[in-house]
Structures are given as C-alpha cells and as structure tokens.
Coordinates of C-alpha atoms in Angstrom, one line a residue:
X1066 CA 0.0 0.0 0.0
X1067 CA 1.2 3.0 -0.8
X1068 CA 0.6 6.4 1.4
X1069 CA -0.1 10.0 0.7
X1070 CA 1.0 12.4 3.3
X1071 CA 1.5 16.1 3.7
X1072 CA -1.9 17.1 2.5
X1073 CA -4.9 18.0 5.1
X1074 CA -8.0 16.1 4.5
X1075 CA -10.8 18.2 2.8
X1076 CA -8.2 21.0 1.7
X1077 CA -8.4 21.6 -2.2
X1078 CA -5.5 19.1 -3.0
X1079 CA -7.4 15.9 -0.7
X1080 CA -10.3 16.4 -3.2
X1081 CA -8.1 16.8 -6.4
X1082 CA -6.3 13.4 -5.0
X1083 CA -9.7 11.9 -5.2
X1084 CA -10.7 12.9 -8.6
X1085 CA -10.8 9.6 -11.0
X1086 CA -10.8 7.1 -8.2
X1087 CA -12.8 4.4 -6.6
X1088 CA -12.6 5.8 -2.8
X1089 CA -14.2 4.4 0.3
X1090 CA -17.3 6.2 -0.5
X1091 CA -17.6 5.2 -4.2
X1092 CA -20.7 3.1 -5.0
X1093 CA -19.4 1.2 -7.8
X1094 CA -17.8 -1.5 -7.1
X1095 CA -20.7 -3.0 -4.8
X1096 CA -22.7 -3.6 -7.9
X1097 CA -20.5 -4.9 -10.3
X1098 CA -22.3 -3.8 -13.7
X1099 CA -24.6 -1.4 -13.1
X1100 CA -23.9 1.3 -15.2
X1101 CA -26.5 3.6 -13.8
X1102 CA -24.8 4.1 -10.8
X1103 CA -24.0 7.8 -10.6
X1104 CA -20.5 7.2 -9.1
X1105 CA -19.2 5.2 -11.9
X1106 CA -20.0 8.0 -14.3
X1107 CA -17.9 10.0 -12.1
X1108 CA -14.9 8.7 -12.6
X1109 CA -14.6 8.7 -16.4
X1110 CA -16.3 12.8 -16.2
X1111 CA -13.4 13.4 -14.0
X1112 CA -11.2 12.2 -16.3
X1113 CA -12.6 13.9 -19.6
X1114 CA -14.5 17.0 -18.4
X1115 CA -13.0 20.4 -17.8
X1116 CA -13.4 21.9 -14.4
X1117 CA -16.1 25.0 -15.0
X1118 CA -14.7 28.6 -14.7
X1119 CA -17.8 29.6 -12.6
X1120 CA -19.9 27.2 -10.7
X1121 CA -23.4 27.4 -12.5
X1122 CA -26.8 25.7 -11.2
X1123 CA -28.5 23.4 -13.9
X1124 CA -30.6 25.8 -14.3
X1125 CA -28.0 28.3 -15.6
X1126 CA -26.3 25.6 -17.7
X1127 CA -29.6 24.7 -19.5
X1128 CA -30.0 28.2 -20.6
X1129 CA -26.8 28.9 -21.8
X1130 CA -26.0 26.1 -23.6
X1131 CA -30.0 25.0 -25.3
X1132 CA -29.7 27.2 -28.0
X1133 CA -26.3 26.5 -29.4
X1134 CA -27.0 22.7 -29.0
X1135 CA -29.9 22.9 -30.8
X1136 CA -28.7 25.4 -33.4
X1137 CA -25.7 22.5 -34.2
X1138 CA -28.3 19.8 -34.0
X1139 CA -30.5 21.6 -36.1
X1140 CA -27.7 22.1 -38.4
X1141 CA -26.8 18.5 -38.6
X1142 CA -29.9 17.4 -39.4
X1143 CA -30.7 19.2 -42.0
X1144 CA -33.8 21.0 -40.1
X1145 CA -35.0 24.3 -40.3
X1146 CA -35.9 25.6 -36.9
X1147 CA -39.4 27.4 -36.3
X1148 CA -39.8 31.2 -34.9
X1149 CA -42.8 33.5 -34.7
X1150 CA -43.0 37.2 -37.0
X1151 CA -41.0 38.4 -34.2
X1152 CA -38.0 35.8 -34.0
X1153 CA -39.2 34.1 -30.7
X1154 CA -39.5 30.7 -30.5
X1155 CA -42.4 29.4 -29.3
X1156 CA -43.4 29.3 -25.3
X1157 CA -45.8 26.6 -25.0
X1158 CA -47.9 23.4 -27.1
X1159 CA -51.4 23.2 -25.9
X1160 CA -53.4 20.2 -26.5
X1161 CA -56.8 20.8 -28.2
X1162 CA -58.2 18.2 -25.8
X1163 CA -57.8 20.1 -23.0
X1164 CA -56.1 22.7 -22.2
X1165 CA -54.3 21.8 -18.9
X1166 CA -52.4 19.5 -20.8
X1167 CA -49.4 21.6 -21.9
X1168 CA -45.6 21.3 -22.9
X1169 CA -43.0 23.7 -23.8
X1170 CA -40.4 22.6 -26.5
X1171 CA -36.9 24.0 -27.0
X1172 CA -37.6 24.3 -30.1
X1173 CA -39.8 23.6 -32.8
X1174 CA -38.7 22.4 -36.7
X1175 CA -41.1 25.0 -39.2
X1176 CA -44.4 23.5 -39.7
X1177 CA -45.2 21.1 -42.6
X1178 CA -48.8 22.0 -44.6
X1179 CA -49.4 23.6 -41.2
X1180 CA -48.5 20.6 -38.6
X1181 CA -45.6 20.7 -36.5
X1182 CA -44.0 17.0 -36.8
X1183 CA -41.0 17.8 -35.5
X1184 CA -39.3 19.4 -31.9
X1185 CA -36.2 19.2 -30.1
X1186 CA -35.1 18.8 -26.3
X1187 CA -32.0 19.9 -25.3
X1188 CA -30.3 18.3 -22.2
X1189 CA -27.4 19.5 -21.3
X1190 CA -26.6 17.7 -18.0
X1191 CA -23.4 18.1 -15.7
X1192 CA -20.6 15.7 -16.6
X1193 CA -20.9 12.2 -15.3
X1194 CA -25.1 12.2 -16.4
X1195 CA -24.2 13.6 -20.0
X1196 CA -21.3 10.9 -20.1
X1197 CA -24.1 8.2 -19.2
X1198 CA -26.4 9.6 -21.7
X1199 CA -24.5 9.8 -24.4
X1200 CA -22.3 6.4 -24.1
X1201 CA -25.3 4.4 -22.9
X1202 CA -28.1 6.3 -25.2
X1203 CA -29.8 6.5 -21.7
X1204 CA -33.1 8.8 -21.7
X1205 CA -33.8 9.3 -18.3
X1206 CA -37.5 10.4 -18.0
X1207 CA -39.6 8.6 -20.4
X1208 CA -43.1 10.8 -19.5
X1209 CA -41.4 13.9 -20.7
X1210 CA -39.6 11.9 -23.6
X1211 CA -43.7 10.8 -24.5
X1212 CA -46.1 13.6 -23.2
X1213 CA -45.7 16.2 -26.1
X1214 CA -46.6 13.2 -27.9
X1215 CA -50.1 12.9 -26.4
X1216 CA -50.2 17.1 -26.2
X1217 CA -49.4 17.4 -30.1
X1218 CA -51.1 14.4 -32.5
X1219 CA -49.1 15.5 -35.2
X1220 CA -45.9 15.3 -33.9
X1221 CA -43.9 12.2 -35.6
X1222 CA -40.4 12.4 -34.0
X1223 CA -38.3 14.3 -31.3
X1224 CA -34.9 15.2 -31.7
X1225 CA -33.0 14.4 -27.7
X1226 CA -30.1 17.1 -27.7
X1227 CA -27.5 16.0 -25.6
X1228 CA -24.8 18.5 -25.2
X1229 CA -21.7 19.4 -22.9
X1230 CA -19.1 22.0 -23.1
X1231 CA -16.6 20.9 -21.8
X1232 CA -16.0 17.4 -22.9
X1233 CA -12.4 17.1 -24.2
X1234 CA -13.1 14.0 -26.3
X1235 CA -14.9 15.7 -29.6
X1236 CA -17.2 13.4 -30.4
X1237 CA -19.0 12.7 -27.0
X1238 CA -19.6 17.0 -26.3
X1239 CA -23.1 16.2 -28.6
X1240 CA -25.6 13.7 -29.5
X1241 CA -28.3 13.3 -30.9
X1242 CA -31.3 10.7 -30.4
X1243 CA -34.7 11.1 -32.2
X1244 CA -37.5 9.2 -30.7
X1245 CA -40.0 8.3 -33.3
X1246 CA -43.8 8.4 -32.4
X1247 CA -44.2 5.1 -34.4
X1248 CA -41.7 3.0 -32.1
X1249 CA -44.4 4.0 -28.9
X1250 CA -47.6 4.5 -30.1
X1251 CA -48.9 2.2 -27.1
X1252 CA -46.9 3.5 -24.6
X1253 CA -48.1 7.2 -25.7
X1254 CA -51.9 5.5 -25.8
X1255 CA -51.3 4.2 -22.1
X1256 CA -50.0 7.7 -21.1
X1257 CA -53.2 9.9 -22.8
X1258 CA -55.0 7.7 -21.0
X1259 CA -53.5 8.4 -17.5
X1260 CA -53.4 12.0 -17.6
X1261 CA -57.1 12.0 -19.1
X1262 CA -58.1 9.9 -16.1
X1263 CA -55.8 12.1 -13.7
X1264 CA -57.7 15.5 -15.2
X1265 CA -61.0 13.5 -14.6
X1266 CA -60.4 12.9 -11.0
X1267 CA -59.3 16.4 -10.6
X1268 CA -62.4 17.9 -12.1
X1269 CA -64.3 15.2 -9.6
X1270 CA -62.4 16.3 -6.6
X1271 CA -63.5 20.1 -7.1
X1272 CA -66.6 19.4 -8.2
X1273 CA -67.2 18.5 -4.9
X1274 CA -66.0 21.6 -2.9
X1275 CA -66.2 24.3 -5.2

C-alpha cells in the first residue's frame, strides 16, 4: 500500500487526489455492472470533463448552452428551426383536448402544410449524467420523452439534444437521439389515457368543494 502524506483532508488538493478514483465512499464496485450508478460516471467525467470557470446551477447551464445545441443539431440534421413574426421561439404546445395538458419545447422544426411534426429537447446535463447519456443512449425520463406526444397528434419524431461544453473528447460533447412516435404508439396510448383519467379525478375532486 502505498501512502499519501502532507496534504490535510478536505483541503483543495485531498479532493483533487480523489478525482478519478474508486474511494471508500464510491458506489461502484458494490454492484459490479450497473452502469447507472452515478458514481461510476464520475470517474470517467473526472477524467474527460473540464473543471467550469464559474460554478453554475442546472438551471443556468440549461439556458446557456439549449440554443447553441440545438442550433448544431438543427444544423446536422438538416432541419430548419421554427420562430414567430417576431423571432421568438415558441413558449408553450397546448393540447386541443384540453387545455391543462401543456408542454413547452426548446424548439420547434417549421411547420409542414401547417403541422408541427418535429421538436427538439435539449439536455445538457453536468458531466458524469451527459457521459451516461451519451455512451449508454440512456433517456432518463420517459413521460417527458412521450407527453408532447399525447399534447401534439401530429408530432412524428423528437430530436433528444444532448450536449456538454466541456467534454475534451470531440465526439462525445453532442448527441443526438430522435424518438419516433411510431416506435411508442402504445406506450403514448397508455399515457393519454393516465393523464385524461388524472384530469377527470381532478375535475371530480373540485366538483365536490367548489
């Protein structure tokens, strides 16, 4: 065994040290093989990920990265992006059904004969869960992945936007997965079907006390 000395636990240098390895807190090696385990993402983003110059919430990463990951996406694919007479994207898809069901894309592709067949979601998660998305093709919430689906009947594919900075390996910074309508259609039926129910019980629940 070999020791490290001279450096305080918990200074700056103890966590550099740490960086890249399978410590004593690690949850990795207990479950040999599961991928999904944050910790073993952890390792490989601290190996291939550049430190941030500012520490930035999700939140704040989201925003400033969407629209050049969609823009390259966009570009890639060949797709020509939708805005409004005054260059704004659109804010919000509301179903005709009802209108408490309600998504807002990133961005829309223009409008064929008038339908919109086409969006795009941009994720542009912190290192270790863009590593797992991208190497694995891992999609972490499926209802959001189906919804605008159920919202919009004319939509036909969805263009995932995965997207990181800071990666220093090129071809892992962005990916792209579509998810075709056709490849759930009963999963999207099963889901239409829950939320109509779930706006049904609603409307019975304050029908009885308003």
């Amino acid at each position: 065994m070999k020791l490290i000395t001279g450096i305080e636990q918990n200074s700056p240098e103890w966590f550099e040290l740490r960086k890249g390895a399978i410590t004593g807190t690690t949850k990795v090696t207990e479950f040999a093989g599961n991928k999904h385990l944050k910790d073993y993402w952890q390792i490989l983003a601290d190996k291939v990920v550049l430190d941030p110059d500012v520490i930035e919430t999700a939140r704040d990463r989201g925003h400033r990265l969407e629209d050049e990951a969609i823009a390259e996406a966009a570009k890639q694919l060949g797709i020509e992006l939708y805005y409004d007479e005054n260059g704004m994207k659109a804010a919000m898809c509301v179903s005709d059904e009802d209108d408490r069901l309600r998504y807002s894309p990133d961005s829309l592709a223009v409008p064929v004969n008038g339908k919109f067949l086409e969006d795009f979601e941009a994720k542009c998660f912190e290192g270790a869960a863009h590593l797992e998305s991208v190497i694995e093709g891992h999609i972490p919430d499926k209802t959001q992945m189906l919804r605008p689906f159920t919202i919009n009947p004319d939509l036909q594919r969805r263009h995932y936007v995965f997207y990181h900075d800071r990666i220093l390996i090129p071809e892992l910074r962005l990916k792209i997965m579509t998810i075709e309508r056709s490849d759930y259609e009963d999963m999207i039926a099963i889901l239409a079907e829950r939320d109509k129910k779930a706006l049904a019980d609603i409307d019975e629940i304050m029908g009885r006390y308003f």
